[in-house]
Coordinates of C-alpha atoms in Angstrom, one line a residue:
Chain E
M1 CA -121.4 -57.3 80.3
E2 CA -124.0 -54.8 81.5
N3 CA -121.4 -52.8 83.4
M4 CA -119.8 -51.4 80.2
D5 CA -121.8 -48.2 79.9
D6 CA -119.8 -46.2 82.4
T7 CA -117.8 -43.3 81.2
S8 CA -114.8 -44.5 83.2
G9 CA -112.6 -44.1 80.2
S10 CA -111.0 -47.4 79.5
S11 CA -111.2 -47.2 75.8
F12 CA -110.3 -49.9 73.4
E13 CA -107.0 -48.3 72.7
D14 CA -105.9 -49.0 76.3
M15 CA -106.9 -52.6 76.0
G16 CA -105.0 -52.8 72.8
E17 CA -101.9 -51.2 74.4
M18 CA -101.9 -53.8 77.2
H19 CA -102.3 -56.6 74.8
Q20 CA -99.4 -55.3 72.7
R21 CA -97.2 -54.8 75.6
M22 CA -97.6 -58.3 76.8
K23 CA -96.8 -59.6 73.4
E24 CA -93.7 -57.4 73.2
E25 CA -92.4 -58.7 76.5
E26 CA -92.6 -62.2 75.1
E27 CA -90.9 -61.2 71.9
E28 CA -88.1 -59.4 73.7
E29 CA -87.3 -62.4 75.8
A30 CA -87.0 -64.5 72.7
E31 CA -84.9 -61.8 71.0
G32 CA -82.6 -61.5 74.0
E33 CA -81.6 -65.1 73.7
A34 CA -81.1 -64.9 70.0
G35 CA -79.1 -61.6 70.3
A36 CA -76.7 -63.1 72.8
G37 CA -75.8 -65.8 70.3
E38 CA -75.1 -63.2 67.5
E39 CA -72.8 -61.0 69.6
E40 CA -70.5 -63.9 70.3
D41 CA -70.0 -64.5 66.6
G42 CA -69.2 -60.9 66.0
E43 CA -66.3 -60.7 68.4
F44 CA -64.3 -63.1 66.3
L45 CA -63.8 -60.7 63.5
G46 CA -61.5 -58.4 65.4
M47 CA -60.5 -54.9 64.4
K48 CA -60.8 -55.3 60.6
G49 CA -64.5 -56.3 60.6
L50 CA -65.4 -53.8 63.3
R51 CA -66.7 -51.0 61.1
G52 CA -68.7 -53.4 58.9
Q53 CA -69.9 -55.1 62.0
L54 CA -71.0 -51.8 63.6
G55 CA -72.8 -50.7 60.5
R56 CA -74.6 -54.0 60.3
Q57 CA -75.7 -53.8 63.9
V58 CA -77.0 -50.3 63.5
A59 CA -78.9 -51.2 60.4
D60 CA -80.3 -54.2 62.2
Q61 CA -81.4 -52.2 65.2
M62 CA -83.1 -49.6 63.0
W63 CA -84.9 -52.4 61.2
Q64 CA -86.0 -53.9 64.5
V65 CA -87.3 -50.6 65.8
G66 CA -89.2 -49.8 62.6
K67 CA -90.7 -53.3 62.5
R68 CA -91.7 -53.1 66.1
Q69 CA -93.5 -49.7 65.6
A70 CA -95.2 -50.9 62.5
S71 CA -96.4 -54.1 64.1
R72 CA -97.5 -52.2 67.2
A73 CA -99.6 -49.8 65.1
F74 CA -101.0 -52.7 63.0
S75 CA -102.0 -54.9 65.9
L76 CA -103.5 -52.0 67.7
Y77 CA -105.9 -50.9 65.0
A78 CA -106.3 -54.1 63.0
N79 CA -106.9 -56.4 65.9
I80 CA -110.4 -57.6 65.6
D81 CA -110.5 -58.7 69.3
I82 CA -110.7 -55.0 70.3
L83 CA -114.2 -54.9 68.9
R84 CA -115.3 -58.2 70.5
P85 CA -116.8 -56.8 73.7
Y86 CA -119.1 -54.5 71.7
F87 CA -120.7 -57.5 70.0
D88 CA -121.4 -59.5 73.1
V89 CA -125.2 -59.5 72.9
E90 CA -128.1 -61.9 73.0
P91 CA -131.0 -61.8 70.6
V92 CA -133.4 -61.0 73.4
Q93 CA -131.4 -58.0 74.4
V94 CA -131.3 -56.7 70.8
R95 CA -135.0 -57.0 70.5
A96 CA -135.6 -55.3 73.9
R97 CA -133.3 -52.4 72.9
L98 CA -135.1 -52.0 69.5
L99 CA -138.4 -51.7 71.2
E100 CA -137.0 -49.4 73.9
S101 CA -135.6 -47.0 71.3
M102 CA -139.2 -45.9 70.5
I103 CA -140.2 -45.2 74.1
P104 CA -139.1 -41.9 75.5
V105 CA -137.9 -42.1 79.1
K106 CA -139.6 -39.8 81.7
M107 CA -136.8 -39.6 84.3
I108 CA -134.5 -36.9 83.0
N109 CA -133.0 -35.9 86.4
F110 CA -131.1 -39.2 86.7
P111 CA -128.5 -40.3 84.1
Q112 CA -130.0 -43.0 81.9
K113 CA -128.0 -46.1 81.1
I114 CA -126.9 -46.5 77.5
A115 CA -125.6 -49.9 76.4
G116 CA -122.4 -49.6 74.5
E117 CA -123.2 -52.2 71.9
L118 CA -122.4 -52.0 68.2
Y119 CA -124.2 -55.1 66.7
G120 CA -127.7 -53.6 66.7
P121 CA -126.7 -50.2 65.2
L122 CA -124.6 -51.8 62.5
M123 CA -127.4 -54.1 61.5
L124 CA -129.9 -51.2 61.5
V125 CA -127.6 -49.2 59.2
F126 CA -127.3 -52.1 56.7
T127 CA -131.1 -52.6 56.9
L128 CA -131.5 -48.9 56.1
V129 CA -129.2 -49.3 53.1
A130 CA -131.3 -52.2 51.8
I131 CA -134.5 -50.2 52.2
L132 CA -133.0 -47.2 50.5
L133 CA -132.0 -49.4 47.6
H134 CA -135.5 -50.7 47.3
G135 CA -136.8 -47.1 47.3
M136 CA -134.4 -45.9 44.7
K137 CA -135.1 -48.8 42.4
T138 CA -138.9 -48.5 42.6
S139 CA -138.8 -44.8 41.9
D140 CA -136.3 -45.2 39.1
T141 CA -133.8 -42.8 40.5
I142 CA -131.0 -42.2 38.1
I143 CA -127.6 -41.4 39.7
R144 CA -125.5 -39.6 37.3
E145 CA -122.1 -39.8 39.0
G146 CA -121.6 -42.9 41.0
T147 CA -123.6 -46.0 41.6
L148 CA -126.9 -46.7 43.4
M149 CA -125.3 -49.0 45.9
G150 CA -122.4 -46.6 46.6
T151 CA -124.8 -43.7 47.2
A152 CA -127.0 -45.7 49.6
I153 CA -124.0 -47.0 51.6
G154 CA -122.4 -43.6 51.6
T155 CA -125.5 -41.8 52.8
C156 CA -126.3 -44.2 55.6
F157 CA -122.9 -44.8 57.0
G158 CA -122.0 -41.2 56.5
Y159 CA -125.0 -40.1 58.6
W160 CA -124.3 -42.6 61.3
L161 CA -120.6 -42.0 61.7
G162 CA -120.6 -38.3 60.8
V163 CA -123.5 -37.2 63.0
S164 CA -122.3 -39.4 65.9
S165 CA -118.9 -37.8 65.7
F166 CA -120.4 -34.3 65.5
M167 CA -122.7 -34.9 68.4
Y168 CA -119.8 -36.4 70.4
F169 CA -117.8 -33.2 69.7
L170 CA -120.8 -31.1 70.8
A171 CA -121.2 -33.2 73.9
Y172 CA -117.6 -32.7 74.7
L173 CA -118.1 -28.9 74.4
C174 CA -121.3 -29.0 76.5
N175 CA -119.8 -31.3 79.2
A176 CA -122.2 -34.2 78.6
Q177 CA -121.4 -37.5 80.1
I178 CA -121.3 -39.8 77.1
T179 CA -118.6 -41.7 75.3
M180 CA -118.2 -42.2 71.5
V181 CA -119.4 -45.8 71.6
Q182 CA -122.5 -44.8 73.5
M183 CA -123.2 -42.0 71.0
L184 CA -122.8 -44.4 68.1
S185 CA -125.1 -46.9 69.8
L186 CA -127.7 -44.3 70.7
L187 CA -127.9 -42.8 67.2
G188 CA -127.8 -46.3 65.6
Y189 CA -130.8 -47.4 67.6
G190 CA -132.5 -44.2 66.7
L191 CA -132.4 -45.3 63.0
F192 CA -135.0 -47.9 63.8
G193 CA -137.7 -45.4 63.5
H194 CA -136.3 -44.3 60.2
C195 CA -136.3 -47.9 58.9
I196 CA -139.9 -48.5 59.8
T197 CA -141.1 -45.2 58.3
L198 CA -139.2 -45.6 55.1
F199 CA -140.2 -49.3 54.8
V200 CA -143.9 -48.4 55.0
T201 CA -143.9 -45.2 52.9
Y202 CA -141.8 -46.6 50.1
N203 CA -144.4 -49.2 49.5
I204 CA -147.6 -47.2 50.2
H205 CA -147.2 -43.9 48.5
F206 CA -149.2 -41.3 50.3
H207 CA -147.7 -38.1 51.4
S208 CA -150.1 -37.5 54.3
L209 CA -149.2 -41.0 55.5
F210 CA -145.5 -40.1 55.3
Y211 CA -146.0 -36.9 57.3
I212 CA -147.9 -38.8 60.0
F213 CA -145.2 -41.4 60.2
W214 CA -142.5 -38.7 60.2
L215 CA -144.1 -36.9 63.2
V216 CA -145.1 -39.9 65.2
V217 CA -142.4 -42.5 64.6
G218 CA -139.6 -40.2 63.9
G219 CA -140.7 -38.0 66.7
L220 CA -140.8 -40.8 69.2
S221 CA -137.3 -42.0 68.5
T222 CA -136.0 -38.5 68.5
L223 CA -137.6 -37.8 71.9
R224 CA -136.0 -40.9 73.3
M225 CA -132.6 -39.9 72.2
V226 CA -133.1 -36.3 73.4
A227 CA -134.4 -37.5 76.8
V228 CA -131.4 -39.7 77.3
L229 CA -129.0 -36.9 76.3
V230 CA -130.8 -34.4 78.6
S231 CA -130.5 -36.8 81.5
R232 CA -126.7 -36.8 81.0
T233 CA -126.2 -33.0 80.6
V234 CA -126.2 -30.3 83.2
G235 CA -127.2 -26.7 82.5
H236 CA -130.1 -25.3 80.4
T237 CA -128.1 -23.8 77.6
Q238 CA -126.0 -26.9 77.0
R239 CA -129.1 -29.1 77.0
L240 CA -130.8 -26.8 74.5
I241 CA -127.8 -26.8 72.2
L242 CA -127.3 -30.6 72.2
C243 CA -130.9 -31.6 72.0
G244 CA -131.9 -29.0 69.4
T245 CA -129.1 -30.0 67.1
L246 CA -129.8 -33.7 67.4
A247 CA -133.5 -33.3 66.9
A248 CA -133.1 -31.1 63.9
L249 CA -130.5 -33.4 62.2
H250 CA -132.5 -36.6 62.9
M251 CA -135.8 -35.3 61.7
L252 CA -134.3 -33.6 58.7
F253 CA -132.5 -36.7 57.7
L254 CA -135.8 -38.6 57.5
L255 CA -137.3 -35.9 55.4
Y256 CA -134.3 -35.9 53.1
L257 CA -134.3 -39.7 52.7
H258 CA -138.0 -39.6 51.6
F259 CA -137.8 -36.8 49.2
A260 CA -134.4 -37.2 47.6
Y261 CA -134.5 -40.9 46.9
H262 CA -138.2 -41.3 46.1
K263 CA -138.8 -38.7 43.5
V264 CA -142.4 -38.1 42.7
V265 CA -142.6 -38.5 39.0
E266 CA -146.3 -38.2 39.1
G267 CA -146.4 -34.5 38.6
I268 CA -144.5 -34.7 35.4
L269 CA -146.6 -37.5 34.1
D270 CA -149.8 -35.6 34.8
T271 CA -148.7 -32.7 32.7
L272 CA -147.5 -35.0 29.9
E273 CA -150.4 -37.5 29.7
G274 CA -153.3 -35.7 31.1
P275 CA -155.4 -37.0 34.1
N276 CA -154.6 -40.7 33.7
M277 CA -153.8 -43.0 36.6
P278 CA -150.1 -42.4 37.4
P279 CA -148.2 -45.6 38.0
F280 CA -147.4 -45.1 41.6
Q281 CA -151.1 -45.0 42.6
R282 CA -151.8 -48.6 41.4
V283 CA -151.4 -49.7 45.0
A284 CA -154.4 -47.6 46.2
R285 CA -157.6 -49.0 45.0
D286 CA -160.1 -47.9 47.6
I287 CA -159.3 -44.2 47.9
P288 CA -161.9 -42.0 46.2
V289 CA -160.9 -39.9 43.3
V290 CA -161.3 -36.6 45.1
S291 CA -158.6 -37.3 47.7
N292 CA -156.4 -38.5 44.9
A293 CA -156.7 -35.2 43.2
I294 CA -155.9 -33.4 46.4
L295 CA -152.9 -35.5 47.0
N296 CA -151.8 -35.0 43.4
T297 CA -151.9 -31.2 43.8
T298 CA -150.0 -31.2 47.1
A299 CA -147.4 -33.6 45.8
K300 CA -147.0 -31.5 42.7
A301 CA -146.5 -28.4 44.8
I302 CA -143.9 -30.0 46.9
A303 CA -142.1 -31.4 43.9
L304 CA -142.0 -28.0 42.4
T305 CA -140.6 -26.4 45.5
L306 CA -137.7 -29.0 45.8
Chain C
M1 CA -90.6 -95.7 105.3
E2 CA -91.8 -92.7 107.2
S3 CA -94.1 -91.7 104.5
R4 CA -95.8 -95.1 104.6
K5 CA -96.4 -94.6 108.3
A6 CA -97.8 -91.2 107.7
W7 CA -100.2 -92.5 105.2
E8 CA -101.4 -95.3 107.6
M9 CA -101.7 -92.9 110.5
T10 CA -104.0 -90.6 108.7
G11 CA -106.4 -93.5 108.4
K12 CA -107.9 -92.1 105.3
F13 CA -106.4 -94.4 102.8
P14 CA -105.7 -97.6 104.6
G15 CA -105.2 -99.9 101.7
L16 CA -103.3 -97.5 99.5
A17 CA -100.2 -97.5 101.6
D18 CA -99.1 -100.8 99.9
V19 CA -99.4 -99.2 96.4
S20 CA -96.8 -96.5 97.0
I21 CA -93.8 -96.5 94.7
S22 CA -90.4 -97.0 96.3
Q23 CA -87.7 -94.6 95.1
D24 CA -85.2 -97.3 94.3
I25 CA -86.7 -98.7 91.2
P26 CA -85.4 -97.0 88.1
V27 CA -87.8 -95.9 85.4
E28 CA -87.1 -97.5 82.1
G29 CA -88.7 -97.6 78.7
E30 CA -88.5 -96.2 75.3
I31 CA -89.3 -92.6 74.4
T32 CA -89.3 -92.8 70.6
V33 CA -92.4 -91.7 68.8
P34 CA -93.2 -93.8 65.8
V35 CA -93.1 -91.5 62.8
G36 CA -95.3 -92.4 59.8
S37 CA -93.2 -93.3 56.8
H38 CA -93.2 -90.3 54.6
S39 CA -91.0 -91.1 51.7
P40 CA -89.6 -88.0 50.1
D41 CA -91.1 -88.9 46.8
E42 CA -94.6 -88.2 48.0
D43 CA -94.0 -84.5 48.8
F44 CA -92.9 -83.7 45.2
S45 CA -95.4 -85.9 43.5
T46 CA -97.9 -83.1 42.9
L47 CA -95.3 -81.1 41.0
D48 CA -94.4 -83.9 38.7
E49 CA -97.9 -85.0 37.7
P50 CA -99.3 -83.8 34.4
V51 CA -101.3 -80.5 34.4
K52 CA -104.4 -82.3 33.4
D53 CA -104.4 -84.2 36.7
T54 CA -104.0 -81.1 38.7
I55 CA -106.8 -79.3 36.9
M56 CA -109.2 -82.3 37.1
R57 CA -108.6 -82.7 40.8
D58 CA -109.4 -79.0 41.4
L59 CA -112.4 -79.2 39.1
K60 CA -113.7 -82.2 40.9
A61 CA -113.4 -80.5 44.3
V62 CA -115.3 -77.5 43.0
G63 CA -117.9 -79.7 41.5
K64 CA -118.3 -81.7 44.7
K65 CA -118.9 -78.4 46.6
F66 CA -121.6 -77.3 44.1
V67 CA -123.4 -80.6 44.7
H68 CA -123.2 -79.9 48.5
V69 CA -124.9 -76.6 47.9
M70 CA -127.6 -78.1 45.9
Y71 CA -128.4 -80.6 48.6
P72 CA -127.5 -78.9 51.8
K73 CA -126.7 -81.5 54.4
K74 CA -124.5 -80.8 57.5
S75 CA -121.2 -82.1 56.1
S76 CA -117.8 -80.8 56.9
A77 CA -116.3 -81.3 53.5
L78 CA -117.3 -77.8 52.3
L79 CA -115.6 -76.3 55.3
R80 CA -112.5 -78.5 55.5
D81 CA -111.0 -77.9 52.1
W82 CA -112.1 -74.4 51.3
D83 CA -111.4 -72.9 47.9
L84 CA -112.4 -69.7 46.3
W85 CA -112.6 -70.8 42.6
G86 CA -116.3 -71.4 42.8
P87 CA -117.2 -68.1 44.3
L88 CA -115.1 -66.3 41.8
V89 CA -116.7 -68.0 38.8
L90 CA -120.2 -67.4 40.2
C91 CA -119.5 -63.8 41.1
V92 CA -118.0 -62.9 37.7
S93 CA -120.9 -64.7 35.8
L94 CA -123.5 -63.0 38.0
A95 CA -121.9 -59.6 37.5
L96 CA -121.6 -60.1 33.7
M97 CA -125.2 -61.0 33.5
L98 CA -126.3 -58.1 35.6
Q99 CA -124.4 -55.6 33.5
G100 CA -126.1 -53.4 31.1
G101 CA -129.4 -53.3 32.8
S102 CA -131.4 -50.1 33.5
A103 CA -128.5 -48.1 32.0
D104 CA -129.2 -44.7 30.5
S105 CA -126.0 -44.2 28.6
K106 CA -123.3 -46.6 27.7
D107 CA -120.9 -45.5 30.5
D108 CA -123.4 -46.8 33.1
G109 CA -122.5 -50.4 32.2
G110 CA -119.1 -50.1 33.8
P111 CA -120.0 -49.4 37.4
Q112 CA -122.7 -52.1 37.3
F113 CA -120.0 -54.9 37.1
A114 CA -117.8 -53.4 39.8
E115 CA -120.9 -52.7 41.9
V116 CA -122.0 -56.3 42.0
F117 CA -118.5 -57.6 42.5
V118 CA -117.8 -55.2 45.4
I119 CA -121.2 -55.9 47.0
I120 CA -120.7 -59.6 47.0
W121 CA -117.1 -59.6 48.4
F122 CA -117.6 -56.7 50.8
G123 CA -120.9 -58.2 52.1
A124 CA -119.2 -61.6 52.6
V125 CA -116.3 -60.0 54.5
V126 CA -118.7 -58.1 56.7
I127 CA -120.8 -61.2 57.5
T128 CA -117.6 -63.2 58.3
L129 CA -116.3 -60.5 60.6
N130 CA -119.7 -60.3 62.3
S131 CA -119.8 -64.0 62.9
K132 CA -116.3 -64.1 64.2
L133 CA -117.0 -61.2 66.6
L134 CA -120.1 -63.0 67.9
G135 CA -117.9 -65.9 68.9
G136 CA -117.9 -68.1 65.9
T137 CA -115.4 -70.9 65.5
I138 CA -115.2 -70.8 61.7
S139 CA -112.2 -69.3 60.0
F140 CA -112.2 -66.3 57.7
F141 CA -111.7 -68.1 54.4
Q142 CA -114.0 -71.0 55.2
S143 CA -116.8 -68.6 55.8
L144 CA -116.1 -66.7 52.6
C145 CA -116.1 -70.0 50.7
V146 CA -119.5 -71.0 52.0
L147 CA -121.1 -67.7 51.3
G148 CA -119.6 -67.6 47.9
Y149 CA -120.8 -71.1 46.9
C150 CA -124.3 -70.4 48.2
V151 CA -124.7 -67.6 45.6
M152 CA -125.1 -70.4 43.1
P153 CA -129.0 -70.7 43.3
L154 CA -129.2 -66.9 42.7
T155 CA -127.0 -67.2 39.6
V156 CA -129.4 -69.9 38.4
A157 CA -132.2 -67.5 39.1
M158 CA -130.5 -64.8 37.1
L159 CA -130.2 -67.2 34.1
V160 CA -133.9 -68.1 34.3
C161 CA -134.8 -64.4 34.6
R162 CA -132.9 -63.5 31.5
L163 CA -134.5 -66.2 29.6
V164 CA -138.0 -65.2 30.8
L165 CA -137.2 -61.6 29.9
L166 CA -136.4 -62.7 26.3
A167 CA -140.0 -63.8 26.0
G168 CA -141.5 -60.5 27.2
A169 CA -141.6 -58.0 30.1
G170 CA -145.2 -58.0 31.3
T171 CA -147.0 -58.7 34.6
V172 CA -146.9 -62.5 34.0
S173 CA -143.2 -62.5 33.5
F174 CA -142.8 -60.4 36.6
I175 CA -144.8 -62.9 38.7
I176 CA -142.7 -65.8 37.3
R177 CA -139.5 -64.0 38.0
L178 CA -140.7 -63.1 41.5
I179 CA -141.5 -66.7 42.3
V180 CA -138.2 -68.0 40.9
V181 CA -136.1 -65.4 42.6
G182 CA -137.9 -65.8 45.9
A183 CA -137.5 -69.6 45.9
M184 CA -133.8 -69.3 45.1
F185 CA -133.3 -66.7 47.7
G186 CA -134.8 -69.0 50.3
W187 CA -132.6 -71.8 49.1
S188 CA -129.4 -69.7 49.3
T189 CA -130.2 -68.6 52.8
L190 CA -131.1 -72.1 54.0
A191 CA -128.0 -73.6 52.5
S192 CA -125.6 -71.1 54.0
T193 CA -127.3 -71.2 57.3
A194 CA -127.0 -75.0 57.4
F195 CA -123.2 -74.6 57.1
L196 CA -122.6 -71.5 59.1
A197 CA -125.0 -71.6 62.0
D198 CA -123.4 -74.7 63.5
S199 CA -120.2 -72.9 64.3
Q200 CA -122.0 -70.4 66.6
P201 CA -123.0 -70.7 70.2
P202 CA -126.6 -72.0 70.1
N203 CA -128.4 -69.0 71.5
R204 CA -127.0 -66.6 69.0
K205 CA -127.9 -68.2 65.7
A206 CA -130.5 -65.6 65.0
L207 CA -127.9 -62.8 65.2
V208 CA -125.8 -64.5 62.6
V209 CA -128.6 -65.5 60.3
Y210 CA -130.0 -62.0 59.9
P211 CA -127.0 -60.4 58.1
I212 CA -126.9 -63.4 55.7
F213 CA -130.6 -62.9 55.0
L214 CA -130.0 -59.2 54.3
F215 CA -127.1 -60.0 52.0
Y216 CA -128.9 -62.5 49.8
F217 CA -132.0 -60.2 49.9
V218 CA -129.9 -57.3 48.4
I219 CA -128.6 -59.7 45.7
S220 CA -132.1 -61.0 44.9
W221 CA -133.4 -57.5 44.7
M222 CA -130.7 -56.6 42.2
I223 CA -131.7 -59.7 40.1
L224 CA -135.4 -59.0 40.3
T225 CA -135.2 -55.4 39.3
F226 CA -132.9 -56.1 36.4
T227 CA -134.4 -54.9 33.1
P228 CA -132.3 -55.2 29.9
Q229 CA -132.0 -52.3 27.5

């Protein structure tokens, strides 16, 4: 199913429509046979029962129309088979795409292929939720209104779906050749870099390490997404708008995830207890005390500014 | 008669011309399908039996499934007669035991129960949808049943953790809890994989196992980081 990435516009709503129309034709044949039987019974009533008969038929028809519309809407949007083509992947393909998402492409004059697949992005979003939970628990984040799980799921899914929709809207304005599924897929695979960075830096608590990872890993995955988008857009201003927005949002999201859900309590402890070993530094045993002090002061400064 | 000559003239099937059926012989036989004798009494018997029998039958079915989870073999009994009593009991007991942990004020105890409940059922629904979309042959409720029953080792781990925490909350108890929860997490994942992975096409087993791994990992993490007030 590699030929699915074209923007030839057959969306899943069209597929659902065709499916529904075929089902309706079968239903109408069955109904036609049943309806013929009913009409023969009605004629026996004669003039007296005509008004009641008419009313009943009208009510019947309205019920049928309403039921048909409701079932059409239901089977269009609740039909799981619509999503089946987007989950048609092999494990080898998923692994290849994960690795590719960190490698920026060089050919930006030729539209790059994007696989319209939703399994990988969905699993990456759930993995990010799990990593976020881990980070929130280890840093004792207290959520006043709402729950830990709800916040993590809301943040990750909100980012994936919201930013994808916003970028799709911008792409529509800037005449870029990309569909919604492709945008979802691209952004989803771009979260792989976020997952790696957060997994490493929630366990090894150095701010300089985080900044290095932010620039290198986050930067690589952003460059990849930007390059693919640039290859699909014409015109300098449009390219600048799209890629600038995507790069800014993607990098700022990583920054936000690190600082909002991984509060540095070390600055507060330092002022309360004096120069003891703060708990989050028990992982680092071989770093000399001097660099610890430097890290402490930088972390305190950042915590104060936030 | 002409057809017989045509057959022989083709020369392809020399001997078969004798086997052709003439059109004069009438076809005869009986077209009655033997129906198994269902006496009408059998259909109503479950309504007339005493309540104790009904409850004991259901309890035995649930107990048999628990035993299947403890010793995961590839049997189809868990899948054939699915029921959701076991998952409900396990989910409620796990959520009750996880309540009241790491709570600042007393109104934080409420969301904890709903949180665990929603995570387990929402996670199980997502895994089921995923395995169906990847081409699985298992039905929706069968998959929910298996995933729910395989939460049992983690409930046992939660019990053990609570008992260990009664003794104290130091590094030793953390290591004990880590080992116990890790072992139970592995057991849960293996048990559910033994039942669910068979219904997938063989080259996509890894794609189905990963969300199950993530699901039980999140539950194990909630159990491990539980600290009572």
